[in-house]
Coordinates of C-alpha atoms in Angstrom, one line a residue:
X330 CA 87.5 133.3 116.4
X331 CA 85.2 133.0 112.9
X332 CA 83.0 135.8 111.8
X333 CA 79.6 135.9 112.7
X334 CA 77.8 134.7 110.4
X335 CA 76.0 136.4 107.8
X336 CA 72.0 136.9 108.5
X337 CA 71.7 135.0 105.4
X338 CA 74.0 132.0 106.0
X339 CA 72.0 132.1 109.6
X340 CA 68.7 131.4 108.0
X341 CA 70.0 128.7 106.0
X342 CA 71.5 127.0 109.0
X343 CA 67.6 127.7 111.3
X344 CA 65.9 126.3 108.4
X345 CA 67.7 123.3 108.0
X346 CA 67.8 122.8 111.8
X347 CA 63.7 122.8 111.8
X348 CA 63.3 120.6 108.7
X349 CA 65.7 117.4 109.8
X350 CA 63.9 115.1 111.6
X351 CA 65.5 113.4 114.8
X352 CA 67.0 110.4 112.8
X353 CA 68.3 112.5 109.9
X354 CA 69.9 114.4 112.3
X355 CA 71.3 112.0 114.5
X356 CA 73.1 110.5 111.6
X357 CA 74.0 113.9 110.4
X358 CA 76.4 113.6 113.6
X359 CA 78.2 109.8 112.0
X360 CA 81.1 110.0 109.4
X361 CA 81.2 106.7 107.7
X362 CA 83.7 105.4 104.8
X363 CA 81.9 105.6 101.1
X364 CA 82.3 102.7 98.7
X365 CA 82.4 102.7 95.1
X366 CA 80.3 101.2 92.6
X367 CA 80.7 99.4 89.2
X368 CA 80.9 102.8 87.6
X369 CA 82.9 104.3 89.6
X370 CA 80.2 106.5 91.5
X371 CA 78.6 106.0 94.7
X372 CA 77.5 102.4 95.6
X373 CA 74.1 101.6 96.8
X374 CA 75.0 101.3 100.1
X375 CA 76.8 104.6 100.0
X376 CA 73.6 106.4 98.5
X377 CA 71.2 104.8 101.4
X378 CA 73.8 105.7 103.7
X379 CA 73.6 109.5 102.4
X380 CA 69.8 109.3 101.9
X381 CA 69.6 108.7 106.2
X382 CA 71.2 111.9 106.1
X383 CA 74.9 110.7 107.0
X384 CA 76.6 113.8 107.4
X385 CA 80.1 113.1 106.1
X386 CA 81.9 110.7 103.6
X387 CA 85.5 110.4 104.6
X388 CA 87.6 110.2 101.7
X389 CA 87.6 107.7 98.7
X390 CA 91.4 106.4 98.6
X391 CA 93.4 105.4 95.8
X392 CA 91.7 107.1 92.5
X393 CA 92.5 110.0 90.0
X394 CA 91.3 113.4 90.3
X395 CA 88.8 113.4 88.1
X396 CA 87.4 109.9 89.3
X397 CA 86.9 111.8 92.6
X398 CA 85.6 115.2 91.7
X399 CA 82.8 113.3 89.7
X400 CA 82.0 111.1 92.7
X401 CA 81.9 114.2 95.2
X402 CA 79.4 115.9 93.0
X403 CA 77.3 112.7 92.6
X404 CA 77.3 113.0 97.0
X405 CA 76.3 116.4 96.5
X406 CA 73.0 115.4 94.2
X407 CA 72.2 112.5 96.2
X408 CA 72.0 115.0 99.4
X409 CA 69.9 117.5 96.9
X410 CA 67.9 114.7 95.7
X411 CA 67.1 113.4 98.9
X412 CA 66.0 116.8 100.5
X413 CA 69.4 116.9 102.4
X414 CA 71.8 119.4 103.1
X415 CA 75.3 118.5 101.5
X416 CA 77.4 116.1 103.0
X417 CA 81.0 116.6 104.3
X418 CA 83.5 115.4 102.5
X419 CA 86.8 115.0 104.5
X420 CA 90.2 113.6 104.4
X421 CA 93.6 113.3 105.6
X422 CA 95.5 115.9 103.6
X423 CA 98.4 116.0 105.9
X424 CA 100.7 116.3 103.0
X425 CA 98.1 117.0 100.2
X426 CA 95.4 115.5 98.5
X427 CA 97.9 112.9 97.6
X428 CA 98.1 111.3 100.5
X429 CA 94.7 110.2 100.0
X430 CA 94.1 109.4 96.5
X431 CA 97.6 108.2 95.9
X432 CA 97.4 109.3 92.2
X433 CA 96.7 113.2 91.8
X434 CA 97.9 116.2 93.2
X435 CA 101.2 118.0 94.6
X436 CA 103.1 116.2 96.9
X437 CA 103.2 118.7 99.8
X438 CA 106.0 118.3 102.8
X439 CA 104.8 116.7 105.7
X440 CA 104.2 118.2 109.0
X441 CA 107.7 117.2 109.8
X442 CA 109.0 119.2 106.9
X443 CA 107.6 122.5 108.2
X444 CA 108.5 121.9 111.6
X445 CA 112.1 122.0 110.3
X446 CA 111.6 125.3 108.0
X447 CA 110.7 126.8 111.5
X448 CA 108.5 129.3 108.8
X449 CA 105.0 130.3 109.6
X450 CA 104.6 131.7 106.0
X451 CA 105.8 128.1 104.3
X452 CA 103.2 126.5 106.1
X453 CA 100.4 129.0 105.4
X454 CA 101.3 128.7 101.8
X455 CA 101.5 125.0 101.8
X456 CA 98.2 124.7 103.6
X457 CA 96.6 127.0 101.2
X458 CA 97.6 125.5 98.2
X459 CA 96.4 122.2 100.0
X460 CA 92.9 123.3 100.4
X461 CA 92.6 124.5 96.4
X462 CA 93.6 121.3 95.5
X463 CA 91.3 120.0 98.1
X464 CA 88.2 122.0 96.7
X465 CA 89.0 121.5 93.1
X466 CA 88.1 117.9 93.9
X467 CA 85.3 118.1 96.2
X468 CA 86.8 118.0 99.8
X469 CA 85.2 120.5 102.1
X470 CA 87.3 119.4 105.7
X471 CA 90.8 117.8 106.6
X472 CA 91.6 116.2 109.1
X473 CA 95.4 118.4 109.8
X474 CA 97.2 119.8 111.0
X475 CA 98.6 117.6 113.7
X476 CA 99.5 119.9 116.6
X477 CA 100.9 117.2 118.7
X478 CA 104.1 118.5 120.7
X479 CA 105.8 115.6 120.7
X480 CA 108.0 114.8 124.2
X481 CA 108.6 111.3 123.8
X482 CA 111.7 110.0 122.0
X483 CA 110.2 106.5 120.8
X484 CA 107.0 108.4 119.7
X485 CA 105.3 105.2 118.1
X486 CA 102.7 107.0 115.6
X487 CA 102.9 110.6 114.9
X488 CA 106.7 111.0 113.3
X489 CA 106.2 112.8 110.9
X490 CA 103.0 113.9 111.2
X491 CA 103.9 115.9 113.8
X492 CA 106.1 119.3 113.2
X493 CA 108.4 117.9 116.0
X494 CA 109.1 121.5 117.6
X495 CA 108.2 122.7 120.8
X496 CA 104.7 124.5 122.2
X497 CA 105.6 127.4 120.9
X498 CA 106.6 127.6 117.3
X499 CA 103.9 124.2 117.1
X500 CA 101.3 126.6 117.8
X501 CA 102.5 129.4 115.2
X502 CA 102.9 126.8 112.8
X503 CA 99.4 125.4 113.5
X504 CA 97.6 128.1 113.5
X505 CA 99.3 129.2 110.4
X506 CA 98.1 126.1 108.5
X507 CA 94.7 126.5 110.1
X508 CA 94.6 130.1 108.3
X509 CA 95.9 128.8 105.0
X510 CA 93.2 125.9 105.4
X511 CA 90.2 127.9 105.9
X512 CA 91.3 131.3 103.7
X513 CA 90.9 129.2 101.0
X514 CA 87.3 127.2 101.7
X515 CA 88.5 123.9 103.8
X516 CA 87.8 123.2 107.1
X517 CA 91.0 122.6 109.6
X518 CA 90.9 120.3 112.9
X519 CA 93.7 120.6 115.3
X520 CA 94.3 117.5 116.8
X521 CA 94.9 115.4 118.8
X522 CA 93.0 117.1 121.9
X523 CA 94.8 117.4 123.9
X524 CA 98.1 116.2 122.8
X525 CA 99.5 112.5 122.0
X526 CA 103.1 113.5 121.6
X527 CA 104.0 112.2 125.1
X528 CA 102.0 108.7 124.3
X529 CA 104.3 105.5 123.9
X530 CA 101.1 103.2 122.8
X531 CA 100.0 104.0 119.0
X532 CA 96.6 104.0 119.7
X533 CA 95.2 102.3 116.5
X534 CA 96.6 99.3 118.1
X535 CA 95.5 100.0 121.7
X536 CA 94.3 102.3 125.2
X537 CA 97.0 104.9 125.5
X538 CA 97.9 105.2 129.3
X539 CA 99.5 108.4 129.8
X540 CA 101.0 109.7 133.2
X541 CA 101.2 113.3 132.2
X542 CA 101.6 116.1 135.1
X543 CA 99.7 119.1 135.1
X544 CA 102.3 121.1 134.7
X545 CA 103.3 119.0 131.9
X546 CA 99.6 119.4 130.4
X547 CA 99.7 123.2 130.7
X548 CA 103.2 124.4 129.6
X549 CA 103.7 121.9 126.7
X550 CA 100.6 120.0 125.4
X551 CA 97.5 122.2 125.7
X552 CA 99.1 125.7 124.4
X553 CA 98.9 124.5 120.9
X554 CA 95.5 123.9 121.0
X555 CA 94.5 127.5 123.0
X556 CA 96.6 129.1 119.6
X557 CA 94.4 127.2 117.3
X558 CA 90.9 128.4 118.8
X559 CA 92.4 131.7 119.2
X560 CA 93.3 131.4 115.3
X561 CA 89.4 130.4 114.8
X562 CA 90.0 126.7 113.7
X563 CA 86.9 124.9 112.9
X564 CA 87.0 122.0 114.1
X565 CA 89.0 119.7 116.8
X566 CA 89.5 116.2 117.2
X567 CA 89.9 114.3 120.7
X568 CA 92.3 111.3 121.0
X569 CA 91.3 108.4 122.6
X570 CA 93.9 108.6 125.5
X571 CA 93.6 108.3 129.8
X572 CA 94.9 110.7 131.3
X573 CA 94.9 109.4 135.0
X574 CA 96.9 111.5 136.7
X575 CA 94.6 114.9 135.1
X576 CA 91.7 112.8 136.8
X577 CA 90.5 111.3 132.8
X578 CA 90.6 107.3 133.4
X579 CA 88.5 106.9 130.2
X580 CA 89.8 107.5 126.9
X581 CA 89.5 111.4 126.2
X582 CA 87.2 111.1 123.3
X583 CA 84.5 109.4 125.8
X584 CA 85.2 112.2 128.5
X585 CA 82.2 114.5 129.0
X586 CA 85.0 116.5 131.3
X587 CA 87.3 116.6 128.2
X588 CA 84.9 117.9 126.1
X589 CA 82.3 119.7 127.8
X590 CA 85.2 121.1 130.4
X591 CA 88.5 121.7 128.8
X592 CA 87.5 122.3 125.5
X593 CA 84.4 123.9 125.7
X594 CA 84.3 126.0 129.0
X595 CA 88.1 126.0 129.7
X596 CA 89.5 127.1 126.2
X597 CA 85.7 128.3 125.2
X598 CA 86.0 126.6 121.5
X599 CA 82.5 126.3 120.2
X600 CA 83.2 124.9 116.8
X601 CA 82.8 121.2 115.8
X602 CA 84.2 118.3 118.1
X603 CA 84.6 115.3 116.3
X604 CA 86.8 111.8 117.9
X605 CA 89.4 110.2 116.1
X606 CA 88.2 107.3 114.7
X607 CA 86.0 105.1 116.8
X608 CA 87.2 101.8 115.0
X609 CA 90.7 101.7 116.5
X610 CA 91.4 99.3 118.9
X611 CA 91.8 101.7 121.8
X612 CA 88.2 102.2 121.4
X613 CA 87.2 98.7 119.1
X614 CA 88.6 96.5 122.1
X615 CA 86.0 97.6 124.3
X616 CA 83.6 98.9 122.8
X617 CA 80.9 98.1 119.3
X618 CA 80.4 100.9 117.0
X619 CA 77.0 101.5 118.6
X620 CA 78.1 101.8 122.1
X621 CA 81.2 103.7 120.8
X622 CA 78.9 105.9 118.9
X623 CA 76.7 106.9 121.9
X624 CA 79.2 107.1 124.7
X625 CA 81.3 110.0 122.2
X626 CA 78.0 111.9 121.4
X627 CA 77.1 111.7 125.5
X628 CA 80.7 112.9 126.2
X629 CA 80.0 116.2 124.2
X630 CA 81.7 114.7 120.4
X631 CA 79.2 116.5 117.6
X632 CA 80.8 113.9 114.9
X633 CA 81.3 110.4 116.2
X634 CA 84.0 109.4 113.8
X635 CA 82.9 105.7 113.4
X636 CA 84.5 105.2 109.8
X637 CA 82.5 102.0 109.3
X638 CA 81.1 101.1 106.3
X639 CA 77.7 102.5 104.7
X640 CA 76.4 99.5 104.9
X641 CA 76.8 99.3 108.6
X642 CA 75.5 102.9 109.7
X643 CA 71.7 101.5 109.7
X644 CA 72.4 99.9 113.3
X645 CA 74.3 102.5 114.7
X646 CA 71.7 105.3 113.6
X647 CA 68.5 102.8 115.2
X648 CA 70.6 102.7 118.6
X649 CA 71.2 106.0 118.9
X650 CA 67.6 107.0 117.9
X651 CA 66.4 104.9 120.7
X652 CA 68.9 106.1 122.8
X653 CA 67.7 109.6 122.3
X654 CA 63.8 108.2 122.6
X655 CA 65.0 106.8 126.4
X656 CA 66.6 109.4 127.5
X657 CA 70.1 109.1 127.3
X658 CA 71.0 111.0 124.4
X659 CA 69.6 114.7 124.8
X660 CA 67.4 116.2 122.3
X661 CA 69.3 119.8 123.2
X662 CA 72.7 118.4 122.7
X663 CA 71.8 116.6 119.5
X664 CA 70.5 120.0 118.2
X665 CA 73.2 121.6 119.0
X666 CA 75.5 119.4 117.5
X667 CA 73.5 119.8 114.3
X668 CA 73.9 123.6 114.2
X669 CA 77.6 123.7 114.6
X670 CA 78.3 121.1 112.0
X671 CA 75.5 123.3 109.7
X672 CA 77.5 126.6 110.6
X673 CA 80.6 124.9 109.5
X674 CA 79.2 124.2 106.0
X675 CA 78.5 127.7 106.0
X676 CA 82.1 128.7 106.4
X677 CA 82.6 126.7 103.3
X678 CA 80.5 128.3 101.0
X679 CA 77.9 125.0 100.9
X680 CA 74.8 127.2 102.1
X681 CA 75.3 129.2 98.6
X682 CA 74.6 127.7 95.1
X683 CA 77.2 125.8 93.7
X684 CA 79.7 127.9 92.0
X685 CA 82.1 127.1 88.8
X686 CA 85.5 125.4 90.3
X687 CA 88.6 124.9 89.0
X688 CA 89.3 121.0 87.7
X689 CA 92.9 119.2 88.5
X690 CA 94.7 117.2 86.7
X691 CA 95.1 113.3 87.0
X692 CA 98.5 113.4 87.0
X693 CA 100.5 114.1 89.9
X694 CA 102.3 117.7 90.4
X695 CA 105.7 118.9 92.0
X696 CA 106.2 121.2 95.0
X697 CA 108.3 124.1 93.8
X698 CA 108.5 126.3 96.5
X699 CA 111.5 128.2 96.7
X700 CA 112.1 126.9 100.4
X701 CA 111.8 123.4 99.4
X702 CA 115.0 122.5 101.0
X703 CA 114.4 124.0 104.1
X704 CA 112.0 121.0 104.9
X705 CA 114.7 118.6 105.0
X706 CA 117.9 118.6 107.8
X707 CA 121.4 117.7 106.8
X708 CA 124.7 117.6 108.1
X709 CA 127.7 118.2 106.0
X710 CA 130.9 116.6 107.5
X711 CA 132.9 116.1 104.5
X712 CA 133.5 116.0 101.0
X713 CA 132.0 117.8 98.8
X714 CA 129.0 117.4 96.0
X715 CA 128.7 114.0 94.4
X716 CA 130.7 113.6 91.1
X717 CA 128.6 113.9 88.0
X718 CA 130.7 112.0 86.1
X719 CA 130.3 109.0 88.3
X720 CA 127.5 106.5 89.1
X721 CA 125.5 106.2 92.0
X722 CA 123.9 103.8 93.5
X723 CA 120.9 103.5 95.8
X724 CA 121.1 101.2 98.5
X725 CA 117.9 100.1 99.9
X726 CA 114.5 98.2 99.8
X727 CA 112.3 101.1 101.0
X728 CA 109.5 102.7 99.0
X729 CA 111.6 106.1 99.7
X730 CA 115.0 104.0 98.3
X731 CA 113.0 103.7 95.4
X732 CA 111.1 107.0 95.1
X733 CA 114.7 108.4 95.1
X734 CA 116.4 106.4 92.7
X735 CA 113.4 107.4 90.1
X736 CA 113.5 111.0 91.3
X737 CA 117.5 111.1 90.9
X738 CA 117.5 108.9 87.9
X739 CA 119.9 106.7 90.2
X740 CA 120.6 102.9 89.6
X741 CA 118.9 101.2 92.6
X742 CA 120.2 98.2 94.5
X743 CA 116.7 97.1 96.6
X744 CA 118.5 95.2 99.2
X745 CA 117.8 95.4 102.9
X746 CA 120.3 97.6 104.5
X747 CA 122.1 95.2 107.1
X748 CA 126.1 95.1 108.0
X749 CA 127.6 93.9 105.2
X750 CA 125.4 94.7 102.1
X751 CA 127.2 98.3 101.4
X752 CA 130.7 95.9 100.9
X753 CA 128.6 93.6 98.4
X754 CA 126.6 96.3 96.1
X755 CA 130.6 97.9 96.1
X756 CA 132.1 94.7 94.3
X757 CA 129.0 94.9 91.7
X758 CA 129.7 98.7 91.2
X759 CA 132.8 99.6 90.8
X760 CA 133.7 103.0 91.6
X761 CA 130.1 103.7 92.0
X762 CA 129.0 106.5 95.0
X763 CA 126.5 104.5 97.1
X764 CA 123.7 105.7 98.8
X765 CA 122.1 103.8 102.0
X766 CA 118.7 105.3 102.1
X767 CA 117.0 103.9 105.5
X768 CA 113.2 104.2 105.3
X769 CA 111.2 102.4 107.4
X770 CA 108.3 104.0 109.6
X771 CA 108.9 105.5 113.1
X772 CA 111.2 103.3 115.1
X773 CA 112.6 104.0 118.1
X774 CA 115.4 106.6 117.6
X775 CA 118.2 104.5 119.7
X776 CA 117.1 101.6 117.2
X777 CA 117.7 104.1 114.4
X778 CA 121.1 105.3 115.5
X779 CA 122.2 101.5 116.0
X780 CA 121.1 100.6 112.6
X781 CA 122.8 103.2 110.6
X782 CA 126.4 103.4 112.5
X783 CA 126.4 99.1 112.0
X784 CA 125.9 99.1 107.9
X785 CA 127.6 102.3 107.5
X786 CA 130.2 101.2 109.6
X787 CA 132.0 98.2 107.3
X788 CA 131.2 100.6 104.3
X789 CA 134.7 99.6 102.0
X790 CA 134.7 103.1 101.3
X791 CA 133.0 106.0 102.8
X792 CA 129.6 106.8 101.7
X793 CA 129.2 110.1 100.1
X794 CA 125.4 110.6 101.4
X795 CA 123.3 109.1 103.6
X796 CA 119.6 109.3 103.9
X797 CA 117.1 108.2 106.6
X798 CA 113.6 108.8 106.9
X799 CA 113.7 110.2 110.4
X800 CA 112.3 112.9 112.8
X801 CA 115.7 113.5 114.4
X802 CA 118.4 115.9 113.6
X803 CA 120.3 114.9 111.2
X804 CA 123.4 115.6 113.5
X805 CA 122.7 112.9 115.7
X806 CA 123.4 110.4 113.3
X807 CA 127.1 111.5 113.7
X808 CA 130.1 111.3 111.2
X809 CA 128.5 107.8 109.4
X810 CA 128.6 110.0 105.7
X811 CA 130.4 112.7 103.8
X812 CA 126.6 113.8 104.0
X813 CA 123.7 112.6 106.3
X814 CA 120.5 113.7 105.2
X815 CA 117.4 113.5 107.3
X816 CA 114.2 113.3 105.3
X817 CA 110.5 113.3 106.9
X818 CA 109.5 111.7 103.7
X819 CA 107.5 108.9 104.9
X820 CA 104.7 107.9 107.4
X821 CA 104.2 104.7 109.2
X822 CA 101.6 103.8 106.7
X823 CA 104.6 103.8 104.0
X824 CA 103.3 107.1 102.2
X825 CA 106.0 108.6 100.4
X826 CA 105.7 112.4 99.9
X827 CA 107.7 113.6 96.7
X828 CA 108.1 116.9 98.1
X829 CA 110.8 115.6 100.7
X830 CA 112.3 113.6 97.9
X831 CA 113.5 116.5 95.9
X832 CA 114.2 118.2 98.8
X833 CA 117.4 115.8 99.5
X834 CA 118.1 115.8 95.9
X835 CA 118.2 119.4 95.9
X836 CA 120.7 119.0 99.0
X837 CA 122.6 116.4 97.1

């Protein structure tokens, strides 16, 4: 559990708590998505949005290091300048700050990776090298690790997001990331409460139905989640799945007996509860960001993740100020809301004056760990290295077919792998030692199997490696390859994590 806090750090939190008023604190409890002006700061719409006292930005995507470390500490004036207390600044750091600003940072393994290493002190290291990065920038919370058991074999979201282990070792490697998170300043949510790994519905698209038994719910899914409170993790984010046969016919994240009962009173967490994001369909289809908004705050949330717009949070703050004028949002509940997600900013140094950080580069940086090849799974059935002397070829049209030919200085054929193309790219290349790389996002695994045994299959000669971007085994791919490599290198949003990269090449 976290240390108490200190009495000073407990003034700052009671003084802020009697100085909001109760629409600055209502929209302390929204996260919205910033924009970016002209000059690369925030937008207007972005600055109003902080000036209501919007409590956290989620992340800026798809800029330099330095581009976001000077927009974080323009958040951080606005906030001063407005007689606010700092806003959040989160992200999805799953595999670094990468993943989120596309152009700075290591490239960390993903969840996957780890889950594969089987090494507690790989992902503390990894996490806490994460969070420097993280802090370096600006980020104070991210939204990892993912400590989904996944039970499912056509898992249609999490792949490798998940560590793909069971309960157990899930929950030391969780709570070892959650330890490597907040030792060094960042905030970690354990999600997704309580557990999506046995969900065949991706639930950006729509309402997860899942028929889970409680046995089920005890043995596998929940114990996880029980190892990350008992590691003192922040904060925890609810999925937005029914459970009907656990008595939840509403999507956890609007369950009062989710949040209130099994997380609060049942595993006694007291830190922040925040939704996933309000704008996926499961909850969109149903639902308008107000109503979302409320129903989440009502069921016991402290953030209601709506990730809408700046622009868009004036409605949603008006509703739920009338909401709390009527009745039906509880003055108590919004106050204590206010003070966990105040107490968290304490655990991250923001109650304290800005100190000196350390600045990151713009360009992006390689993972060097000495178990770097741990995070990847092969299966040697033949042969033996491949020949220096003699070209090779990617096969493939994938962002990780392409990643890898860079990476490996390797000639690249960007073809789609079907039966037949591995007989054509031979009669261009000579000689050559191809390489099908399969990387497309999570697909079911039969699907997977099928694909590789049918363009491996009429190979004129057999391949010396094969790589797919997979969460199985690479065992199960069977005797396709001198070499089959399975890589958690990419997520179904087609990020490609360099870190998994080198790691085959270091197998190659």
């Amino acid at each position: 559990m976290p240390a108490p806090l200190s009495p000073a750090a407990e003034r700052w939190v009671d003084d802020w708590l009697a100085r909001l008023t109760p629409a600055q604190k209502i929209a302390h409890c929204l996260l919205v998505l910033p924009t970016i002006g002209p000059d690369g700061l925030p937008d207007a719409a972005t600055r109003h949005a902080l000036e209501l006292g919007v409590g956290t930005l989620h992340s800026i995507r798809d800029v330099p290091a330095s581009a976001a470390t000077a927009y974080h500490q323009r958040v951080a004036e606005i906030c001063a300048d407005a007689g606010l207390p700092p806003a959040l600044i989160s992200g999805n750091l799953e595999a670094g700050i990468m993943y989120s600003l596309g152009q700075s940072g290591t490239h960390f393994p993903y969840p996957r990776g780890l889950g594969i290493a089987a090494d507690p002190d790989l992902a503390y290291r990894v996490a806490a090298a994460t969070a420097v990065e993280a802090r370096a920038v600006g980020y104070h919370w991210t939204f990892s690790p993912c400590i989904d058991v996944v039970s499912v074999p056509d898992d249609p979201i999490l792949g490798v997001r998940a560590y793909g282990v069971p309960a157990a070792l899930t929950g030391q490697l969780g709570a070892a990331q959650i330890r490597g998170y907040q030792d060094n300043a960042v905030l970690a949510t354990a999600k997704h409460f309580p557990g999506h790994g046995d969900s065949n519905t991706d639930s950006h698209l729509a309402q997860p139905i899942v028929n889970r038994s409680q046995a089920d719910h005890d043995a596998i899914h929940l114990p996880p989640f029980a190892d990350a409170v008992t590691a003192g993790v922040a904060t925890i984010m609810v999925a937005h799945i029914a459970y009907p046969h656990l008595g939840i016919d509403v999507p956890a994240s609007l369950s009062p007996t989710v949040n209130r009962g099994w997380l609060r009173r049942d595993l006694g967490f007291d830190g922040v509860i925040i939704t996933d994001a309000l704008h996926m369909d499961a909850i969109a289809r149903y639902h308008t960001p107000t109503a979302a908004a409320l129903l989440s705050l009502q069921a016991g949330a402290d953030v209601a993740n709506v990730k809408c717009t700046s622009e868009d949070i004036q409605p949603v703050i008006a509703h739920l100020l009338d909401a709390l004028s009527n009745g039906d949002l509880q003055q108590a509940d919004l106050d204590a809301s206010v003070r966990r997600l105040l107490v968290a900013r304490t655990l991250v140094g923001l109650h304290l004056s800005d100190a000196s950080r350390t600045t990151l580069a713009d360009t992006p940086t390689y993972w060097s760990d000495p178990q770097r090849r741990a995070t990847v799974d092969s299966h040697r059935v033949g042969g033996t290295a491949l020949d220096p002397a003699a070209k090779v070829v990617v096969v493939g049209d994938s962002a990780l077919a392409r990643r890898l030919a860079e990476l490996g200085s390797f000639q690249l054929e960007p073809e789609p792998l079907v039966p037949g193309v591995l007989a054509r790219v031979a009669q261009r290349h000579p000689g050559a030692q191809l390489i099908p790389v399969f990387g497309p996002g999570p697909i079911p695994a039969a699907q997977q199997w099928k694909d590789v045994a049918a363009v491996t299959a009429d190979a004129p000669n057999r391949c010396p490696a094969v790589i797919v971007n997979s969460t199985l085994a690479a065992h199960t791919f069977g005797d396709v390859a001198d070499l089959v490599i399975s890589v958690p290198a990419m997520d179904a949003f087609d990020i490609v994590t360099d870190a998994a990269v080198n790691a085959a090449l270091d197998v190659l």
